[in-house]
Every structure is written in C-alpha cells, then in structure tokens.
Amino acid sequence: MAQMTLSATGAAHPDTVWQRYADVDLWATWSPQIKAVHSVGRRLSPGLSGTVEGLGGIRAAFVVEAVDHDRRTWTWRVRLGRIRIRLHHEVRPQGSGSTTSLKMHGPRLVLLAYAPLARLALHRLVQP
C-alpha cells in the first residue's frame, strides 16, 4: 500500500468548499470523474454508503468512515472490484479563500492513475 497527498488553493470560501463536499448531489458539479452519487442519504455523515457512478457507467462502492463538520474533514473508503482506497479530505482557510487537501491510501499504481483526475477535481472544488 502507498500513500499520496494532493492539495489545491483557490478563492472559494471554506464554507462554500465544505458545502460542496457535504452535499453529495454537488459532487458531480466539481468532480469531472463523478457522474452521479447513489445513496439513501444526501449529506455526509459517518456510515453513509452507496455507489459513485463514474464515466462509462463504472460504479464504485463507498462508505463514509468519519465526518467532522466543525473541522471540515471527512474520510471514506471506496471499492471497485478488488481495488480499495481510503481517502481523507480537509478544507482550511487560506487568506480570503481556502485550501483543500486529499490524502489517499491504496495500491501505488491506482493512486498514480487517479491523481490527475483528483488534482483537477480539487482545483475545481476551490474555485468561486
């Protein structure tokens, strides 16, 4: 297993960025690899589970492990077949905008393949 951390800084207020995470219906608006989120709950909460539908109809199962709305952090596990990754997200104030970071744990080749899409998504997430 490997670990990789990515981050992006932009002009969006931290509350705006956090809201884009907390409302799963907004994920497809900033994350180009996500077409839809299928889950019973629509807001981040520990134990929330479902599937993330990607391009080409690929569906990955997920479960949210932890959420701290006050600290603007959350962690989830994603599974696609035998591939499993764990992702930890944080949003912090940065000047008049925000910085978001993503710490990923999983197979090295999977992380390397996913990193360009994740970087793009993070940069879109922090834009006003």
PDB file of C-alpha atoms in Angstrom:
ATOM      1  CA  MET A   1       0.000   0.000   0.000  1.00  0.00           C
ATOM      2  CA  ALA A   2       1.099   3.519  -0.800  1.00  0.00           C
ATOM      3  CA  GLN A   3       0.138   6.997   0.336  1.00  0.00           C
ATOM      4  CA  MET A   4      -0.178  10.197  -1.696  1.00  0.00           C
ATOM      5  CA  THR A   5      -1.282  13.704  -0.703  1.00  0.00           C
ATOM      6  CA  LEU A   6      -2.650  16.309  -3.112  1.00  0.00           C
ATOM      7  CA  SER A   7      -3.844  19.851  -2.432  1.00  0.00           C
ATOM      8  CA  ALA A   8      -5.297  22.885  -4.156  1.00  0.00           C
ATOM      9  CA  THR A   9      -5.814  26.504  -3.153  1.00  0.00           C
ATOM     10  CA  GLY A  10      -8.453  28.836  -4.552  1.00  0.00           C
ATOM     11  CA  ALA A  11     -10.676  31.836  -3.919  1.00  0.00           C
ATOM     12  CA  ALA A  12     -13.782  29.942  -2.739  1.00  0.00           C
ATOM     13  CA  HIS A  13     -14.640  30.485   0.923  1.00  0.00           C
ATOM     14  CA  PRO A  14     -14.005  27.420   3.146  1.00  0.00           C
ATOM     15  CA  ASP A  15     -17.730  27.201   3.980  1.00  0.00           C
ATOM     16  CA  THR A  16     -18.548  27.040   0.258  1.00  0.00           C
ATOM     17  CA  VAL A  17     -15.956  24.331  -0.337  1.00  0.00           C
ATOM     18  CA  TRP A  18     -17.200  22.338   2.653  1.00  0.00           C
ATOM     19  CA  GLN A  19     -20.798  22.588   1.426  1.00  0.00           C
ATOM     20  CA  ARG A  20     -19.673  21.163  -1.931  1.00  0.00           C
ATOM     21  CA  TYR A  21     -18.331  18.148  -0.038  1.00  0.00           C
ATOM     22  CA  ALA A  22     -21.182  17.834   2.467  1.00  0.00           C
ATOM     23  CA  ASP A  23     -23.954  17.705  -0.178  1.00  0.00           C
ATOM     24  CA  VAL A  24     -23.314  14.577  -2.282  1.00  0.00           C
ATOM     25  CA  ASP A  25     -25.600  15.947  -5.011  1.00  0.00           C
ATOM     26  CA  LEU A  26     -22.959  18.621  -5.664  1.00  0.00           C
ATOM     27  CA  TRP A  27     -20.038  16.210  -6.199  1.00  0.00           C
ATOM     28  CA  ALA A  28     -20.679  15.912  -9.951  1.00  0.00           C
ATOM     29  CA  THR A  29     -20.563  19.722 -10.327  1.00  0.00           C
ATOM     30  CA  TRP A  30     -16.857  19.948  -9.446  1.00  0.00           C
ATOM     31  CA  SER A  31     -15.532  16.401  -9.860  1.00  0.00           C
ATOM     32  CA  PRO A  32     -15.351  15.525 -13.570  1.00  0.00           C
ATOM     33  CA  GLN A  33     -14.877  11.808 -12.856  1.00  0.00           C
ATOM     34  CA  ILE A  34     -18.216  11.602 -10.994  1.00  0.00           C
ATOM     35  CA  LYS A  35     -21.420  11.375 -12.996  1.00  0.00           C
ATOM     36  CA  ALA A  36     -23.759  10.662 -10.054  1.00  0.00           C
ATOM     37  CA  VAL A  37     -23.852   9.533  -6.420  1.00  0.00           C
ATOM     38  CA  HIS A  38     -26.348   6.826  -5.452  1.00  0.00           C
ATOM     39  CA  SER A  39     -27.039   6.685  -1.716  1.00  0.00           C
ATOM     40  CA  VAL A  40     -30.011   6.916   0.612  1.00  0.00           C
ATOM     41  CA  GLY A  41     -28.581   9.902   2.500  1.00  0.00           C
ATOM     42  CA  ARG A  42     -27.702  13.067   0.638  1.00  0.00           C
ATOM     43  CA  ARG A  43     -25.374  14.669   3.234  1.00  0.00           C
ATOM     44  CA  LEU A  44     -22.044  13.453   4.520  1.00  0.00           C
ATOM     45  CA  SER A  45     -22.378  11.506   7.730  1.00  0.00           C
ATOM     46  CA  PRO A  46     -20.493   8.576   9.258  1.00  0.00           C
ATOM     47  CA  GLY A  47     -21.836   5.315   7.862  1.00  0.00           C
ATOM     48  CA  LEU A  48     -23.279   6.869   4.695  1.00  0.00           C
ATOM     49  CA  SER A  49     -22.809   4.302   1.948  1.00  0.00           C
ATOM     50  CA  GLY A  50     -23.688   3.854  -1.673  1.00  0.00           C
ATOM     51  CA  THR A  51     -22.065   3.964  -5.086  1.00  0.00           C
ATOM     52  CA  VAL A  52     -20.300   6.644  -7.058  1.00  0.00           C
ATOM     53  CA  GLU A  53     -21.041   6.402 -10.770  1.00  0.00           C
ATOM     54  CA  GLY A  54     -18.190   7.449 -12.997  1.00  0.00           C
ATOM     55  CA  LEU A  55     -17.690   7.943 -16.675  1.00  0.00           C
ATOM     56  CA  GLY A  56     -18.555   4.935 -18.776  1.00  0.00           C
ATOM     57  CA  GLY A  57     -21.009   3.648 -16.173  1.00  0.00           C
ATOM     58  CA  ILE A  58     -18.265   2.463 -13.811  1.00  0.00           C
ATOM     59  CA  ARG A  59     -19.658   2.172 -10.272  1.00  0.00           C
ATOM     60  CA  ALA A  60     -17.544   2.128  -7.143  1.00  0.00           C
ATOM     61  CA  ALA A  61     -18.986   1.280  -3.727  1.00  0.00           C
ATOM     62  CA  PHE A  62     -18.225   3.645  -0.871  1.00  0.00           C
ATOM     63  CA  VAL A  63     -18.736   4.070   2.851  1.00  0.00           C
ATOM     64  CA  VAL A  64     -18.038   7.250   4.826  1.00  0.00           C
ATOM     65  CA  GLU A  65     -15.941   6.444   7.904  1.00  0.00           C
ATOM     66  CA  ALA A  66     -15.765   9.810   9.667  1.00  0.00           C
ATOM     67  CA  VAL A  67     -17.016  13.387   9.297  1.00  0.00           C
ATOM     68  CA  ASP A  68     -16.132  16.441  11.382  1.00  0.00           C
ATOM     69  CA  HIS A  69     -18.229  19.364  10.137  1.00  0.00           C
ATOM     70  CA  ASP A  70     -16.573  21.816  12.551  1.00  0.00           C
ATOM     71  CA  ARG A  71     -13.042  20.961  11.386  1.00  0.00           C
ATOM     72  CA  ARG A  72     -14.216  20.408   7.795  1.00  0.00           C
ATOM     73  CA  THR A  73     -12.672  16.950   7.492  1.00  0.00           C
ATOM     74  CA  TRP A  74     -14.006  13.624   6.289  1.00  0.00           C
ATOM     75  CA  THR A  75     -12.768  10.156   5.423  1.00  0.00           C
ATOM     76  CA  TRP A  76     -14.233   7.476   3.200  1.00  0.00           C
ATOM     77  CA  ARG A  77     -13.368   4.101   1.696  1.00  0.00           C
ATOM     78  CA  VAL A  78     -14.004   3.351  -1.974  1.00  0.00           C
ATOM     79  CA  ARG A  79     -14.047  -0.116  -3.533  1.00  0.00           C
ATOM     80  CA  LEU A  80     -14.037  -1.037  -7.216  1.00  0.00           C
ATOM     81  CA  GLY A  81     -13.851  -4.801  -7.509  1.00  0.00           C
ATOM     82  CA  ARG A  82     -10.746  -5.874  -5.607  1.00  0.00           C
ATOM     83  CA  ILE A  83      -9.303  -2.343  -5.578  1.00  0.00           C
ATOM     84  CA  ARG A  84      -9.732  -0.479  -2.313  1.00  0.00           C
ATOM     85  CA  ILE A  85      -8.615   3.039  -1.481  1.00  0.00           C
ATOM     86  CA  ARG A  86      -9.099   5.233   1.569  1.00  0.00           C
ATOM     87  CA  LEU A  87      -9.406   8.984   1.104  1.00  0.00           C
ATOM     88  CA  HIS A  88      -9.143  11.684   3.760  1.00  0.00           C
ATOM     89  CA  HIS A  89     -10.261  15.243   2.874  1.00  0.00           C
ATOM     90  CA  GLU A  90      -9.631  18.537   4.675  1.00  0.00           C
ATOM     91  CA  VAL A  91     -10.690  22.124   3.987  1.00  0.00           C
ATOM     92  CA  ARG A  92      -8.797  25.013   5.600  1.00  0.00           C
ATOM     93  CA  PRO A  93      -8.948  28.798   5.318  1.00  0.00           C
ATOM     94  CA  GLN A  94      -6.170  30.276   3.174  1.00  0.00           C
ATOM     95  CA  GLY A  95      -6.112  34.070   3.022  1.00  0.00           C
ATOM     96  CA  SER A  96      -9.520  35.133   1.705  1.00  0.00           C
ATOM     97  CA  GLY A  97     -10.053  31.696   0.118  1.00  0.00           C
ATOM     98  CA  SER A  98      -9.339  28.106   1.030  1.00  0.00           C
ATOM     99  CA  THR A  99      -7.040  25.142   0.642  1.00  0.00           C
ATOM    100  CA  THR A 100      -8.275  21.597   0.340  1.00  0.00           C
ATOM    101  CA  SER A 101      -6.132  18.517   0.716  1.00  0.00           C
ATOM    102  CA  LEU A 102      -6.651  14.873  -0.124  1.00  0.00           C
ATOM    103  CA  LYS A 103      -4.615  12.093   1.467  1.00  0.00           C
ATOM    104  CA  MET A 104      -5.034   8.792  -0.396  1.00  0.00           C
ATOM    105  CA  HIS A 105      -4.025   5.292   0.745  1.00  0.00           C
ATOM    106  CA  GLY A 106      -4.110   2.378  -1.672  1.00  0.00           C
ATOM    107  CA  PRO A 107      -2.204   0.475  -4.345  1.00  0.00           C
ATOM    108  CA  ARG A 108       0.541   2.717  -5.791  1.00  0.00           C
ATOM    109  CA  LEU A 109      -0.438   2.241  -9.441  1.00  0.00           C
ATOM    110  CA  VAL A 110      -4.079   3.035  -8.677  1.00  0.00           C
ATOM    111  CA  LEU A 111      -3.120   6.238  -6.842  1.00  0.00           C
ATOM    112  CA  LEU A 112      -0.816   7.309  -9.669  1.00  0.00           C
ATOM    113  CA  ALA A 113      -3.567   6.700 -12.238  1.00  0.00           C
ATOM    114  CA  TYR A 114      -6.202   8.526 -10.174  1.00  0.00           C
ATOM    115  CA  ALA A 115      -4.037  11.532  -9.189  1.00  0.00           C
ATOM    116  CA  PRO A 116      -4.522  13.640 -12.375  1.00  0.00           C
ATOM    117  CA  LEU A 117      -8.327  13.437 -12.099  1.00  0.00           C
ATOM    118  CA  ALA A 118      -8.191  14.103  -8.362  1.00  0.00           C
ATOM    119  CA  ARG A 119      -5.972  17.177  -8.897  1.00  0.00           C
ATOM    120  CA  LEU A 120      -8.403  18.569 -11.463  1.00  0.00           C
ATOM    121  CA  ALA A 121     -11.345  17.958  -9.132  1.00  0.00           C
ATOM    122  CA  LEU A 122      -9.614  19.647  -6.179  1.00  0.00           C
ATOM    123  CA  HIS A 123      -8.786  22.719  -8.274  1.00  0.00           C
ATOM    124  CA  ARG A 124     -12.397  22.972  -9.449  1.00  0.00           C
ATOM    125  CA  LEU A 125     -13.634  22.478  -5.871  1.00  0.00           C
ATOM    126  CA  VAL A 126     -11.865  25.606  -4.546  1.00  0.00           C
ATOM    127  CA  GLN A 127     -12.937  27.936  -7.368  1.00  0.00           C
ATOM    128  CA  PRO A 128     -15.670  30.506  -6.611  1.00  0.00           C
TER     129      PRO A 128
END
